[in-house]
Coordinates of N, CA and C and ligand atoms in Angstrom, one line a residue:
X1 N 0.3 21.3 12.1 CA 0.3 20.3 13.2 C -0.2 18.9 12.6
X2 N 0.2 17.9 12.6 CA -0.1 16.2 12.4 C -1.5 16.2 13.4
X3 N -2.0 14.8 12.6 CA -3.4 14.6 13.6 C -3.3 13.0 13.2
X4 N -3.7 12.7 14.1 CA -3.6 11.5 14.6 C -4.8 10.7 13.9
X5 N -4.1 10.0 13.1 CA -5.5 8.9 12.1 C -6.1 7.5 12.9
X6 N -4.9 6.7 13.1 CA -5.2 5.4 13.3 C -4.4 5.6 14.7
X7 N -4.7 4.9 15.8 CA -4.1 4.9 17.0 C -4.0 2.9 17.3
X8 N -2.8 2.5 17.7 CA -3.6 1.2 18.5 C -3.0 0.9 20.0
X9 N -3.4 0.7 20.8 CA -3.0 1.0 22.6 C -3.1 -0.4 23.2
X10 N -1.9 -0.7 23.2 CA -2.1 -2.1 23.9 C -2.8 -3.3 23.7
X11 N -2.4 -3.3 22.6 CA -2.9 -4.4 21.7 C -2.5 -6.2 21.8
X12 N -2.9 -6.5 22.0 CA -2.7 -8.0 22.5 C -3.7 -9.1 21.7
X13 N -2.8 -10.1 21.1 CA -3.6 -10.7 20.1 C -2.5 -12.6 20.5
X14 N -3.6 -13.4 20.6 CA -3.0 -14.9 20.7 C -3.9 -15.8 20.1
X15 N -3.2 -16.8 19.0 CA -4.1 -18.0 18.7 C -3.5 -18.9 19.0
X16 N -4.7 -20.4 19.0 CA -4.8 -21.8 19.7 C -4.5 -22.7 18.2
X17 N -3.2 -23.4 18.5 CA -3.0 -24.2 17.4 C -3.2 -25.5 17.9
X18 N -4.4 -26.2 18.4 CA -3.9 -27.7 19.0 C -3.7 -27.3 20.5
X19 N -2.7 -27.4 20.7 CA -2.0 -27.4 22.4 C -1.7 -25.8 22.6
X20 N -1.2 -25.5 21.1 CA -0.1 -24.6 21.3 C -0.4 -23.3 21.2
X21 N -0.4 -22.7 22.3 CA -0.7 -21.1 22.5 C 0.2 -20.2 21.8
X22 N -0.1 -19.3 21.1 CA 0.9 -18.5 20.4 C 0.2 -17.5 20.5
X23 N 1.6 -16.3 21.3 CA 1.1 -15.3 21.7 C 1.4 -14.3 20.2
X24 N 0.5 -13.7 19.7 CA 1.6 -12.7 18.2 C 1.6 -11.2 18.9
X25 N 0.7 -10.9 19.7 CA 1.2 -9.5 19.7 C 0.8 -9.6 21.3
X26 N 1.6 -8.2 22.0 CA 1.8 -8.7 23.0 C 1.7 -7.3 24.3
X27 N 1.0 -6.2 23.5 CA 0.8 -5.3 23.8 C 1.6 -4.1 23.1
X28 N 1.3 -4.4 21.5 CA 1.9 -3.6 20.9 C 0.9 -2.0 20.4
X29 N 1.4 -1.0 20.4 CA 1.1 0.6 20.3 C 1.8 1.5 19.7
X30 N 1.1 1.6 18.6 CA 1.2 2.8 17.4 C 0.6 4.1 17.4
X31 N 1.3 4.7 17.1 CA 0.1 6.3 16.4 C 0.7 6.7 14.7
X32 N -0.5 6.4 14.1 CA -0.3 6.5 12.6 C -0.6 8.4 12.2
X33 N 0.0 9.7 12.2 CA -0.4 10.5 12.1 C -1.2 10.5 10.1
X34 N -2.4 11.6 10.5 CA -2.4 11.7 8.5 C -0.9 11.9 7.5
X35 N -1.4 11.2 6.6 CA -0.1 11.6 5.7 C 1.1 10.7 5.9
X36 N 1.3 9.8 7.2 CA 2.3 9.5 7.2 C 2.4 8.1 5.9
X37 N 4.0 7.7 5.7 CA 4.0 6.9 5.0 C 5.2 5.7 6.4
X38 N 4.4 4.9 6.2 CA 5.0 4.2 7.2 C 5.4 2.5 6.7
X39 N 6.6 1.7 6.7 CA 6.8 0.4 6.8 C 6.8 -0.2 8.1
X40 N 6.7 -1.8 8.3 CA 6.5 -2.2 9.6 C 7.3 -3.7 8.8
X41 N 8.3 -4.2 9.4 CA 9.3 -5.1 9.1 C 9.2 -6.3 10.3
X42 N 9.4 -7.6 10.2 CA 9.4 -8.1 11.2 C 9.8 -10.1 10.4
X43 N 10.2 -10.8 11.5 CA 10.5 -12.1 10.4 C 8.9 -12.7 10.5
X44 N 9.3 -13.7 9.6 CA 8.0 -14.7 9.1 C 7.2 -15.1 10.4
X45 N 6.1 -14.9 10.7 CA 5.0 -15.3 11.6 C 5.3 -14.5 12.8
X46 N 6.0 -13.0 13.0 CA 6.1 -12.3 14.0 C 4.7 -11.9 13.9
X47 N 3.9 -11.6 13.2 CA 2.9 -11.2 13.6 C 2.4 -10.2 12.6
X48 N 2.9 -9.3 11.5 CA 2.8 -8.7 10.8 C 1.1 -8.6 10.3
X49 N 0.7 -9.6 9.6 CA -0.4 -9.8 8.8 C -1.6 -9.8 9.8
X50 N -1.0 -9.9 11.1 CA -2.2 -10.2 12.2 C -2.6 -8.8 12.8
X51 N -1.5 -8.1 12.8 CA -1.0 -6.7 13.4 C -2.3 -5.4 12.1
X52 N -1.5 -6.3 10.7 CA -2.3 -5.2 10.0 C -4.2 -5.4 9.3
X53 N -3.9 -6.5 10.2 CA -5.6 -6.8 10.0 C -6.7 -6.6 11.6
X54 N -5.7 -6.1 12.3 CA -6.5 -5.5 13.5 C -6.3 -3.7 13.0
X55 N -5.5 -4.0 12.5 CA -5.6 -2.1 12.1 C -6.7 -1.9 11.3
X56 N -7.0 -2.6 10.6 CA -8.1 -2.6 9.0 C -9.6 -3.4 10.0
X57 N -9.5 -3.5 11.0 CA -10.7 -4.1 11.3 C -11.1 -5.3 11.2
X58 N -10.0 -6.5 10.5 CA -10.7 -7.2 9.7 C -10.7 -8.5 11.0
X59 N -9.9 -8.1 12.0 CA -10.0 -8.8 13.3 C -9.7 -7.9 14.2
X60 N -10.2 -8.8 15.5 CA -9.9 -7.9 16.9 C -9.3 -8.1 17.8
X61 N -9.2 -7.2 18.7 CA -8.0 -7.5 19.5 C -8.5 -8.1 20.5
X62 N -7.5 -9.6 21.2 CA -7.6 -9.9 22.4 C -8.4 -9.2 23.8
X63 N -7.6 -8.0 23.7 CA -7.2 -6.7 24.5 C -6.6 -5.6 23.6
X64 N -6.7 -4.3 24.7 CA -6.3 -3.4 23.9 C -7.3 -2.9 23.1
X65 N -7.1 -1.8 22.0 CA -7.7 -0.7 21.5 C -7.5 -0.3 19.6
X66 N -8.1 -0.1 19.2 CA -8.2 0.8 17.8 C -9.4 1.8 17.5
X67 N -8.0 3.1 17.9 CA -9.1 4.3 17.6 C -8.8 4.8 16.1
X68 N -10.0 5.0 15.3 CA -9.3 6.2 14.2 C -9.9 7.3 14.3
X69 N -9.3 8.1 14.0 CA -9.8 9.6 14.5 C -10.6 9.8 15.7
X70 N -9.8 9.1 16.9 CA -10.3 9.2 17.8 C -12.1 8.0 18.1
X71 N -12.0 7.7 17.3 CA -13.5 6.8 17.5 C -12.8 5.0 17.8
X72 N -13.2 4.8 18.8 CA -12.9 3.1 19.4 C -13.5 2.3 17.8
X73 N -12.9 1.9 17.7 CA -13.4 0.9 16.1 C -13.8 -0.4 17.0
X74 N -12.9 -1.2 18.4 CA -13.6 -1.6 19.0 C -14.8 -2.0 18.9
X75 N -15.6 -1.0 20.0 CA -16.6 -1.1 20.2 C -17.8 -0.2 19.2
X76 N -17.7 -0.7 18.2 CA -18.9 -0.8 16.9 C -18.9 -2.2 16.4
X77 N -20.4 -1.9 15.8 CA -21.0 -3.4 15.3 C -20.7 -3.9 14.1
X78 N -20.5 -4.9 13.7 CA -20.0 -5.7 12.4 C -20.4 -4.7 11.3
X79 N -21.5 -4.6 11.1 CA -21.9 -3.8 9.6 C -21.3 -2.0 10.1
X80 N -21.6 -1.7 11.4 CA -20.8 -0.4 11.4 C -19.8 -0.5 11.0
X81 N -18.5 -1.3 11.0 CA -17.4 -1.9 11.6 C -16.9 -1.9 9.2
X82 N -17.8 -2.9 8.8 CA -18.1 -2.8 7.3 C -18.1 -1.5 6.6
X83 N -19.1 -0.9 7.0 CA -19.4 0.3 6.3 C -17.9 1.5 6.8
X84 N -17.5 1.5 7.9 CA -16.1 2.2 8.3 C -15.3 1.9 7.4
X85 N -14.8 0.1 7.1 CA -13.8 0.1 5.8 C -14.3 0.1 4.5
X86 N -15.4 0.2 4.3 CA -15.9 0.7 3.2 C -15.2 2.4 2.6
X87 N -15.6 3.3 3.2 CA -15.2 4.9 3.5 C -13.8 5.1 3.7
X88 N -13.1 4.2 4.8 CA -12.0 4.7 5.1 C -10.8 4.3 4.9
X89 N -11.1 2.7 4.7 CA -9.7 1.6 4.1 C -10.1 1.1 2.8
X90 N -8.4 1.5 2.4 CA -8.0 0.3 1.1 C -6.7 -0.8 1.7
X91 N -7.3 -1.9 0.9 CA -6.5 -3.1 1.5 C -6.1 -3.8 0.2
X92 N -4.5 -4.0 0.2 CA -3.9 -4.6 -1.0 C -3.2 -5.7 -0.2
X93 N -3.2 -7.0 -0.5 CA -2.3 -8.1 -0.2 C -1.4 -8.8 -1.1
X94 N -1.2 -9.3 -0.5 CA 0.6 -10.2 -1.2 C -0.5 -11.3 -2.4
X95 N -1.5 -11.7 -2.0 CA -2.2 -12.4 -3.6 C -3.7 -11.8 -3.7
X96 N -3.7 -11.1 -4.9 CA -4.1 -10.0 -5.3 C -5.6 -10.3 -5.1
X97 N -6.2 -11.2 -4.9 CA -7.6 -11.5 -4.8 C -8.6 -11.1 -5.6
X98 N -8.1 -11.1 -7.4 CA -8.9 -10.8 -8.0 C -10.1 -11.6 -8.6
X99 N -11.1 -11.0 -9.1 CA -12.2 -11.9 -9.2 C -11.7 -12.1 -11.0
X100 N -11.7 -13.6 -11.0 CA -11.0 -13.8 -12.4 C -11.5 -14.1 -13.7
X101 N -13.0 -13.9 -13.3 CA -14.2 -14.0 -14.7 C -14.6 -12.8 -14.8
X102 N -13.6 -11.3 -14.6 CA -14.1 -10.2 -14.6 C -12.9 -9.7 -14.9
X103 N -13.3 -8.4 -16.3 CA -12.2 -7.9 -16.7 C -11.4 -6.9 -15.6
X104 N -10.4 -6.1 -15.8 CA -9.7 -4.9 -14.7 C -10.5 -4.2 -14.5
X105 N -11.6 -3.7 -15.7 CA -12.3 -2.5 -15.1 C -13.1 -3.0 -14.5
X106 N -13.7 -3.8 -14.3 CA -15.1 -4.7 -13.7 C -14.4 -4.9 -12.2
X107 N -13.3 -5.4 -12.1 CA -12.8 -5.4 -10.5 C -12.9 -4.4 -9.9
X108 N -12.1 -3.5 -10.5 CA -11.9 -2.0 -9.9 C -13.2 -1.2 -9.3
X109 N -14.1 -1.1 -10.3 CA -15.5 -0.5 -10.4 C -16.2 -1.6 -9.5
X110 N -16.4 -3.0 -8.5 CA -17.0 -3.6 -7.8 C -17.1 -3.0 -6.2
X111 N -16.1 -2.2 -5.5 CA -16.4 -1.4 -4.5 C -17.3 -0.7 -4.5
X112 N -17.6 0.3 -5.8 CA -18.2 1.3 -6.3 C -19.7 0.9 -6.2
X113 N -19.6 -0.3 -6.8 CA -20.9 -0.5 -7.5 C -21.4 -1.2 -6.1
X114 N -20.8 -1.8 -5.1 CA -21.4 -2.2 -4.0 C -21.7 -1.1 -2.8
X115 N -21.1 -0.2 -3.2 CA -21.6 1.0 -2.4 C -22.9 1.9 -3.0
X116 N -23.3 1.4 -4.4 CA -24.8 1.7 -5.1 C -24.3 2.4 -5.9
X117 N -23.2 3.1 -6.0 CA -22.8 4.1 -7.1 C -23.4 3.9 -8.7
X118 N -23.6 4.8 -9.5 CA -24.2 4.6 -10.4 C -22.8 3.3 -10.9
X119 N -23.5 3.0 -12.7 CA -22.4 2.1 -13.3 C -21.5 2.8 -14.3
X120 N -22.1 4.1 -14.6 CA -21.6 4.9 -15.3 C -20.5 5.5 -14.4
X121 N -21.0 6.0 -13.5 CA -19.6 7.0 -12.7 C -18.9 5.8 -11.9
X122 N -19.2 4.7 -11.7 CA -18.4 3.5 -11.2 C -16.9 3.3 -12.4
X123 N -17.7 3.2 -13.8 CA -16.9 3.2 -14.7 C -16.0 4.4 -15.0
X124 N -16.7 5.6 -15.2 CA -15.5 6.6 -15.4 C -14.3 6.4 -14.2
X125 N -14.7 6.2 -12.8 CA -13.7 6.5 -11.8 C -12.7 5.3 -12.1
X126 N -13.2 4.2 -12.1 CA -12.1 3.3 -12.6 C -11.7 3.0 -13.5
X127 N -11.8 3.4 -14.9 CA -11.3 3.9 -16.0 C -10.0 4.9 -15.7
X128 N -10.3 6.0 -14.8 CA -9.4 7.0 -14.6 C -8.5 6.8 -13.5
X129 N -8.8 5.7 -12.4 CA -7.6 5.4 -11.7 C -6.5 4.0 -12.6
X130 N -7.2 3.4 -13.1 CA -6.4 2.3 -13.7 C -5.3 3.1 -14.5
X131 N -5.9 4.3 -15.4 CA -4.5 4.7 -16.1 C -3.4 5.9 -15.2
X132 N -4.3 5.9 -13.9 CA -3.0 6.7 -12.7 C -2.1 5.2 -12.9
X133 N -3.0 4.2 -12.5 CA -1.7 3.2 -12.3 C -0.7 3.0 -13.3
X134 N -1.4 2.9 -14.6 CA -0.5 3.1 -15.8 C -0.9 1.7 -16.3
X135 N -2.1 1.6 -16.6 CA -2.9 0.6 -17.2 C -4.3 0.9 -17.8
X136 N -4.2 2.4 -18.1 CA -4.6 2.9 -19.3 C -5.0 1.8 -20.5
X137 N -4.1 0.9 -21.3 CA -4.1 0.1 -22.2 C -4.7 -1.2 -21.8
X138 N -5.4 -1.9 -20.7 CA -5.3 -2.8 -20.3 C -6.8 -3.3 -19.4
X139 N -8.2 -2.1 -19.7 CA -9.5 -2.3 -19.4 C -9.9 -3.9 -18.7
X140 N -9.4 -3.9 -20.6 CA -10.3 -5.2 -20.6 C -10.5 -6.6 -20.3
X141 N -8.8 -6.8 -20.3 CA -8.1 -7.2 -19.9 C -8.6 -8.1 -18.5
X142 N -8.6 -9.9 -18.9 CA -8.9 -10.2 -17.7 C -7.7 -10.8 -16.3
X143 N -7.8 -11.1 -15.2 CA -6.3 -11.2 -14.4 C -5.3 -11.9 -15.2
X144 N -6.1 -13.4 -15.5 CA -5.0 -14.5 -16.1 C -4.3 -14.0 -17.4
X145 N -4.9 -12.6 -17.7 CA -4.3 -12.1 -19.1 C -3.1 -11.0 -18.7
X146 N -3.0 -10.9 -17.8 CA -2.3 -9.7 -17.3 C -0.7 -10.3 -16.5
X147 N 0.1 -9.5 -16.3 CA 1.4 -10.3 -15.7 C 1.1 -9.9 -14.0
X148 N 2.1 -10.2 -12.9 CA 2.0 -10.5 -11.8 C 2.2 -8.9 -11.5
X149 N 2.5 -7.8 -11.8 CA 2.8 -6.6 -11.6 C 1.5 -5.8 -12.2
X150 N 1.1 -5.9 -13.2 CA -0.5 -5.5 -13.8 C -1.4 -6.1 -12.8
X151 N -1.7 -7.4 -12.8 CA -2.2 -7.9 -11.5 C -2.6 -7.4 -10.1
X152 N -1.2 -6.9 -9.7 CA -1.3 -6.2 -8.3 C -1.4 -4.8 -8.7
X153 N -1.3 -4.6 -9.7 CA -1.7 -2.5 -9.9 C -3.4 -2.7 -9.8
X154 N -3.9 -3.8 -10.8 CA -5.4 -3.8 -10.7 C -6.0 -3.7 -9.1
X155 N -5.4 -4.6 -8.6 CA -5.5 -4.9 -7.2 C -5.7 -3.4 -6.5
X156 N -4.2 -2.4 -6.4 CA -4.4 -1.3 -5.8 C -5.3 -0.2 -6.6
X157 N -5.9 -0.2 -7.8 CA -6.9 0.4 -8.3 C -8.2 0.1 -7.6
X158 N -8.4 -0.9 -7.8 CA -10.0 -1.4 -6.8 C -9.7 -0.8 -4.9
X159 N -8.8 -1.0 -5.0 CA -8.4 -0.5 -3.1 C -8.7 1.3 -3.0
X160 N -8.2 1.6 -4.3 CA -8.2 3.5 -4.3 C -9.2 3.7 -4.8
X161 N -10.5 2.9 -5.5 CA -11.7 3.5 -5.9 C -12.5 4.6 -4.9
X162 N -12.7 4.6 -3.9 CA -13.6 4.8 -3.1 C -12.4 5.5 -2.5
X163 N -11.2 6.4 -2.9 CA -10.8 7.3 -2.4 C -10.1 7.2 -0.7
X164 N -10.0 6.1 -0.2 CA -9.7 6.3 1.1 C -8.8 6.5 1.8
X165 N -8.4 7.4 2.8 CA -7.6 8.2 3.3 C -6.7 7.3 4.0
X166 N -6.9 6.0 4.4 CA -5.5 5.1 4.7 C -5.7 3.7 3.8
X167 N -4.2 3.4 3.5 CA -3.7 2.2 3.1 C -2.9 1.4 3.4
X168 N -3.6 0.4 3.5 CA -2.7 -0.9 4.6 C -2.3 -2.0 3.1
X169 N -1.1 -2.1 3.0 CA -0.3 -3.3 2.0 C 0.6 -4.0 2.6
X170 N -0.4 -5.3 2.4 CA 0.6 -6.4 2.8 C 1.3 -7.0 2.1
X171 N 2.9 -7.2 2.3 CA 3.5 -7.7 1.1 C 3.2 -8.0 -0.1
X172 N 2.8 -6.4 -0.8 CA 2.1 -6.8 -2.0 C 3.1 -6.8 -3.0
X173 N 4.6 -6.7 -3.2 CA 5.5 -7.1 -3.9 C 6.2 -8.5 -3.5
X174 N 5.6 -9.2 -2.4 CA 6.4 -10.2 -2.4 C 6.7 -11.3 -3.4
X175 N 5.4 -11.9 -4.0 CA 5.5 -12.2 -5.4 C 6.4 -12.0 -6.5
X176 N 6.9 -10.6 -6.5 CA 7.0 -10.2 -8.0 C 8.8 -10.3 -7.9
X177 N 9.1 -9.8 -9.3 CA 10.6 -9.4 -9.5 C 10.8 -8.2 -8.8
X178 N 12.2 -8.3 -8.7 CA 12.5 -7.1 -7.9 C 12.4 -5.8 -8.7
X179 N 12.2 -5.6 -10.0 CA 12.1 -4.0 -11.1 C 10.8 -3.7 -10.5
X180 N 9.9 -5.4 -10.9 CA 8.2 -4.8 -10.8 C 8.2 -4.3 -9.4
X181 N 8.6 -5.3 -8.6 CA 8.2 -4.8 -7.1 C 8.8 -3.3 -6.9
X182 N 9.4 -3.0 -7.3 CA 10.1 -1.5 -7.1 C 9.1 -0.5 -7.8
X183 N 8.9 -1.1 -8.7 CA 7.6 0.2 -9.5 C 6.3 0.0 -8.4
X184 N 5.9 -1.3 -8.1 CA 4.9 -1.0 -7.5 C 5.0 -0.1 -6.2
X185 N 6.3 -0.6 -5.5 CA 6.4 0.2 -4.3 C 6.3 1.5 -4.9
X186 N 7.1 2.9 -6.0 CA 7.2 4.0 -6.4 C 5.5 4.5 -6.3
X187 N 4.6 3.4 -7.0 CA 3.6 3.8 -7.4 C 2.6 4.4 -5.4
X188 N 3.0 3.1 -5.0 CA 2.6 3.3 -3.4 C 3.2 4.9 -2.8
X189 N 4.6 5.2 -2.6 CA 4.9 6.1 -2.0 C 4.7 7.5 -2.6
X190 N 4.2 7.5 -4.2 CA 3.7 8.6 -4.9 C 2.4 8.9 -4.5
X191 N 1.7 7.8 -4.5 CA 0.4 8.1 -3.6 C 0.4 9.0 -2.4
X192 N 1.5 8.0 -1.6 CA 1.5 9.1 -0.5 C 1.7 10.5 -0.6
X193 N 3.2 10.7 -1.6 CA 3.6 12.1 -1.7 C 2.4 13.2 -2.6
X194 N 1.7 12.7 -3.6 CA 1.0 13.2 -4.6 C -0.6 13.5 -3.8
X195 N -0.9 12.8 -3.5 CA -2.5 12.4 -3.1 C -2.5 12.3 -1.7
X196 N -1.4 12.2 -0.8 CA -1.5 12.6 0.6 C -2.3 11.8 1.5
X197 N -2.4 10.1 0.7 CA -2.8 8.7 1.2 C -2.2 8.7 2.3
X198 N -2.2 8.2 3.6 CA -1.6 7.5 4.4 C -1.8 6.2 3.9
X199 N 0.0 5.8 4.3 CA -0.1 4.5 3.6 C 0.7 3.5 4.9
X200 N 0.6 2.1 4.8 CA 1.1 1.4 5.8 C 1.7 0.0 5.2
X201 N 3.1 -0.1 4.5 CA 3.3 -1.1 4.0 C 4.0 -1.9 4.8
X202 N 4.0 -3.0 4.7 CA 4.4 -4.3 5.5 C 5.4 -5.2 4.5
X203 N 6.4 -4.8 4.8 CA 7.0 -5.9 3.7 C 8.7 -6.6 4.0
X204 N 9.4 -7.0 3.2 CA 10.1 -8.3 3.6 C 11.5 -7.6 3.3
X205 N 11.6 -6.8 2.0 CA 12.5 -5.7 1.6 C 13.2 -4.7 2.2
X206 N 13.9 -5.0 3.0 CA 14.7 -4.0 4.0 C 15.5 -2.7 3.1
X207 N 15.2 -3.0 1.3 CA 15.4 -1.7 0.8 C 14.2 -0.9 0.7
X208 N 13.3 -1.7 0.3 CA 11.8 -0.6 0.3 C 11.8 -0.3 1.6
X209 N 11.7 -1.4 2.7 CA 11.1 -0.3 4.0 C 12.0 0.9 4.7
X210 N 13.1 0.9 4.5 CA 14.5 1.8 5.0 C 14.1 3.0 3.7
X211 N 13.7 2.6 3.0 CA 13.2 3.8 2.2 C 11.9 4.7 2.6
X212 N 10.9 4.3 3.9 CA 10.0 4.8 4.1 C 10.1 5.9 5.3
X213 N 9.0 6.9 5.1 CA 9.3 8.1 5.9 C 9.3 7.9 7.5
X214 N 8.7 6.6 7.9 CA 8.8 6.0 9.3 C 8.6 4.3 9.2
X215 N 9.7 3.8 9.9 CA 10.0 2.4 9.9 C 9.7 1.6 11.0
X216 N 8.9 1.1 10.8 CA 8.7 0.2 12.3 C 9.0 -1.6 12.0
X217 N 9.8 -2.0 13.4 CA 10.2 -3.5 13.3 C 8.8 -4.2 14.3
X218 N 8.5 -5.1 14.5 CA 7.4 -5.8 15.1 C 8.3 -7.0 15.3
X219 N 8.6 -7.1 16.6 CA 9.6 -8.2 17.5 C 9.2 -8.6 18.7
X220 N 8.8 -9.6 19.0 CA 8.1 -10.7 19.7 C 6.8 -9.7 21.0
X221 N 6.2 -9.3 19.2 CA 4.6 -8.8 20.1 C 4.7 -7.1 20.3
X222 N 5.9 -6.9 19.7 CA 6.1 -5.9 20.5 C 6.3 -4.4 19.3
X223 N 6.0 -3.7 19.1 CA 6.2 -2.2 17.8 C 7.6 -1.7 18.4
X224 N 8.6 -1.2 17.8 CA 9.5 -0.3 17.7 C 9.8 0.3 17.1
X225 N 10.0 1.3 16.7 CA 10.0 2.8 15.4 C 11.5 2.6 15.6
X226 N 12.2 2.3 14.7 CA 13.8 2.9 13.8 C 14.0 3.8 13.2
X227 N 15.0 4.2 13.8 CA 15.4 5.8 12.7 C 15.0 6.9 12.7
X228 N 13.9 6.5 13.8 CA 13.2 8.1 14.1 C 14.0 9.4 14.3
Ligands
LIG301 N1 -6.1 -17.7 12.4 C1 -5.0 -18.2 12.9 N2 -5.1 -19.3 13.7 C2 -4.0 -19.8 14.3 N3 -2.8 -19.3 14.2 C3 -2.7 -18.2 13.5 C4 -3.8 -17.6 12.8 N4 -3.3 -16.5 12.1 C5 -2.0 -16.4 12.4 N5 -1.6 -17.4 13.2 C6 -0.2 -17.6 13.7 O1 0.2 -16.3 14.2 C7 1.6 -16.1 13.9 C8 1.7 -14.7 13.2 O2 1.1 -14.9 11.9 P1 1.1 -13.7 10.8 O3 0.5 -12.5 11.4 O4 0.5 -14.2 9.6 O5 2.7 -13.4 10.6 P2 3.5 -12.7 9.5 O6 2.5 -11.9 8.6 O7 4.4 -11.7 10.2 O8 4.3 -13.7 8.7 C9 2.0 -17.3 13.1 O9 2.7 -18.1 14.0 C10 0.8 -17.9 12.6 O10 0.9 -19.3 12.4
LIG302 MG1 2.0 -12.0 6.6

């Protein structure tokens, strides 16, 4: 039986530009079971990036709800709210946000080490996911030394240090060529199949997302599942 990870229930989100009220989400409602591998499609400024940063916590809803595992994410406090995506989300975006006076292992290993983890087992763990990504050759290596597809692998290495059971990617191929972007996506949906990540990609590629095990369009505020 599926169990229900991430829930969001009438969700309602609007920002003030000036005059101009812009409603982005408009009472939109998901249920993310574990394990699923899910896309969410939608055009430029539908709301996407807003949609998956109330899922990740990293804002809140107007109105409306985010349970994960049943717990209101809601109603907890900022450092609870912290310490939750600490444990339970990895977050990869369309610009990789790397720290760029710091080699790949040193990024990777910075979740770790801000959770107190020793520096030794900070290092083995990220030593050993970087060459899951297939950047085994490439430690030391600092961002500006690396291409735009190495870049965003470092990126999802530091997101999977700390093991967490969902992953929210925001057009994190939108950058790249379409080969790299395709390995990155492979590398994402092997997670899912191999490692059993719930994953939630957002992207612009109507071949990557038509390729995902559940597809969602996000159209004026609103969630629809395709192809179910
Ligand atoms: N912090 C903000 N302040 C004002 N408007 C915002 C803010 N964040 C997003 N928006 C607006 O909300 C809409 C949705 O943005 P976004 O979620 O980034 O769309 P998408 O990721 O689908 O391109 C856009 O019109 C954008 O300009
Ligand atoms: Mg966006």
């Amino acid at each position: 039986m599926s169990e229900c990870l991430l829930e969001i229930r009438g969700v309602h989100k609007a920002f003030q530009k000036g005059n101009e009220h812009i409603n982005v989400l408009t009472g939109a409602d998901l249920q993310i079971q574990r394990g699923d591998a899910l896309s969410i499609v939608g055009a430029s400024g539908a709301g996407k990036s807003t949609l998956l940063h109330i899922m990740g916590t990293l804002d809140m809803p107007d109105q409306g709800e985010v349970f994960y595992e049943e717990k209101n994410l809601c109603a907890m406090s900022s450092p609870a709210l912290a310490d939750f995506r600490n444990q339970h989300l990895g977050f990869v975006f369309q610009f990789h946000h790397l720290l760029p006076e710091f080699s790949a292992l040193e990024n990777v290993m910075m979740p770790a080490l801000i959770r107190r983890m020793s520096r030794q087992e900070a290092q083995d763990k990220a030593s050993a996911i970087l060459h899951e990504v297939g950047l085994g050759e490439r430690l030391t290596h600092k961002p500006g030394e690396l291409s735009g597809g190495e870049q965003q692998r470092v990126a999802l290495a530091r997101a999977l240090i700390l093991n967490p059971p969902l992953l929210l990617a925001d057009e994190v191929t939108g950058n790249l060529d379409q080969k790299t972007g395709d390995e990155i996506h492979k590398l994402l949906v092997d997670l899912n199949e191999q490692k059993g990540i719930t994953i939630v990609v957002v992207t612009h590629n109507s071949a990557l997302a038509s390729s995902m095990q559940r597809q969602i369009v996000l159209q004026e505020g609103l969630l629809v599942e395709v192809g179910a």
